[in-house]
C-alpha positions as MATLAB code, in Angstrom:
seq = 'XXXXXXXXXXXXXXXXXXXXXXXXXXXXXXXXXXXXXXXXXXXXXXXXXXXXXXXXXXXXXXXXXXXXXXXXXXXXXX';
ca = [
      -1.288  -24.705    3.315;
      -2.578  -23.003    0.175;
       0.082  -22.152   -2.441;
      -0.609  -19.547   -5.141;
       1.314  -18.907   -8.335;
       2.667  -15.384   -8.796;
       1.919  -14.322  -12.384;
       4.959  -12.971  -14.200;
       7.386  -13.788  -11.378;
      10.860  -14.971  -12.379;
      12.824  -17.406  -10.222;
      16.045  -15.757   -8.970;
      17.907  -19.096   -9.228;
      16.825  -20.738  -12.529;
      15.294  -17.637  -14.230;
      12.134  -19.463  -15.282;
       8.989  -17.362  -15.448;
       5.632  -18.346  -13.923;
       7.081  -21.173  -11.814;
       7.099  -19.315   -8.475;
       4.447  -19.909   -5.825;
       3.893  -18.046   -2.587;
       2.441  -19.311    0.668;
       2.257  -18.529    4.380;
       3.968  -20.759    6.934;
       4.582  -19.990   10.638;
       3.327  -16.390   10.213;
       5.932  -15.765    7.485;
       5.475  -15.345    3.730;
       7.529  -17.680    1.537;
       8.160  -18.006   -2.184;
       9.228  -21.236   -3.850;
      10.102  -22.260   -7.401;
       8.318  -25.441   -8.475;
      10.901  -26.001  -11.248;
      14.197  -25.954   -9.303;
      13.109  -26.044   -5.635;
      14.468  -22.592   -4.715;
      12.851  -21.377   -1.467;
      13.106  -17.933    0.085;
      11.435  -15.998    2.895;
       9.769  -12.838    1.568;
      10.416   -9.508    3.281;
       7.913   -6.785    2.483;
       8.655   -3.067    2.701;
       6.594   -1.174    5.276;
       3.682    0.691    3.767;
       4.166    4.295    2.770;
       2.303    7.035    4.610;
      -1.288    7.306    3.435;
      -2.096   10.476    1.512;
      -4.596   12.791    3.154;
      -8.003   12.760    1.512;
     -11.453   13.892    2.523;
     -12.143   10.330    3.656;
      -9.282    9.873    6.133;
      -9.142   13.358    7.715;
     -11.038   13.720   11.012;
     -13.727   16.344   11.578;
     -11.502   17.991   14.205;
      -8.644   18.380   11.694;
     -11.069   19.856    9.159;
     -12.391   22.365   11.748;
      -8.862   23.569   12.544;
      -8.369   24.557    8.926;
     -11.594   26.577    8.637;
     -11.145   30.350    8.386;
     -14.009   32.783    8.777;
     -13.869   35.838    6.560;
     -16.260   38.763    6.329;
     -17.185   40.184    2.952;
     -17.974   43.881    2.804;
     -20.596   45.108    0.344;
     -19.212   47.017   -2.582;
     -19.494   50.766   -2.118;
     -20.683   53.245   -4.715;
     -18.073   54.671   -7.043;
     -17.317   58.327   -6.439;
];
C-alpha cells in the first residue's frame, strides 16, 4: 500500500499541518495523521456536470444547431 502526503492538509484532530497521508485500502480512500494516529475514510463529492465545449459535443448535436439562411443581394437605391 502506497501512502502519499497531502501538501497543506491539516489534521482535524491535532491541527498539525503536513502530517496527513492518503492511501487506498479495500477500494476506499483513507486519510491518516502520522502525528496523532487519526484515521478517517474519505468521501468525495460526485463530479459536476462537464461544460459543453467543441471537444465534447457530438457531430449530431452540432448538426441540429445549424441554421441555413439565404442572403439576398443588395438592390439599387431608388
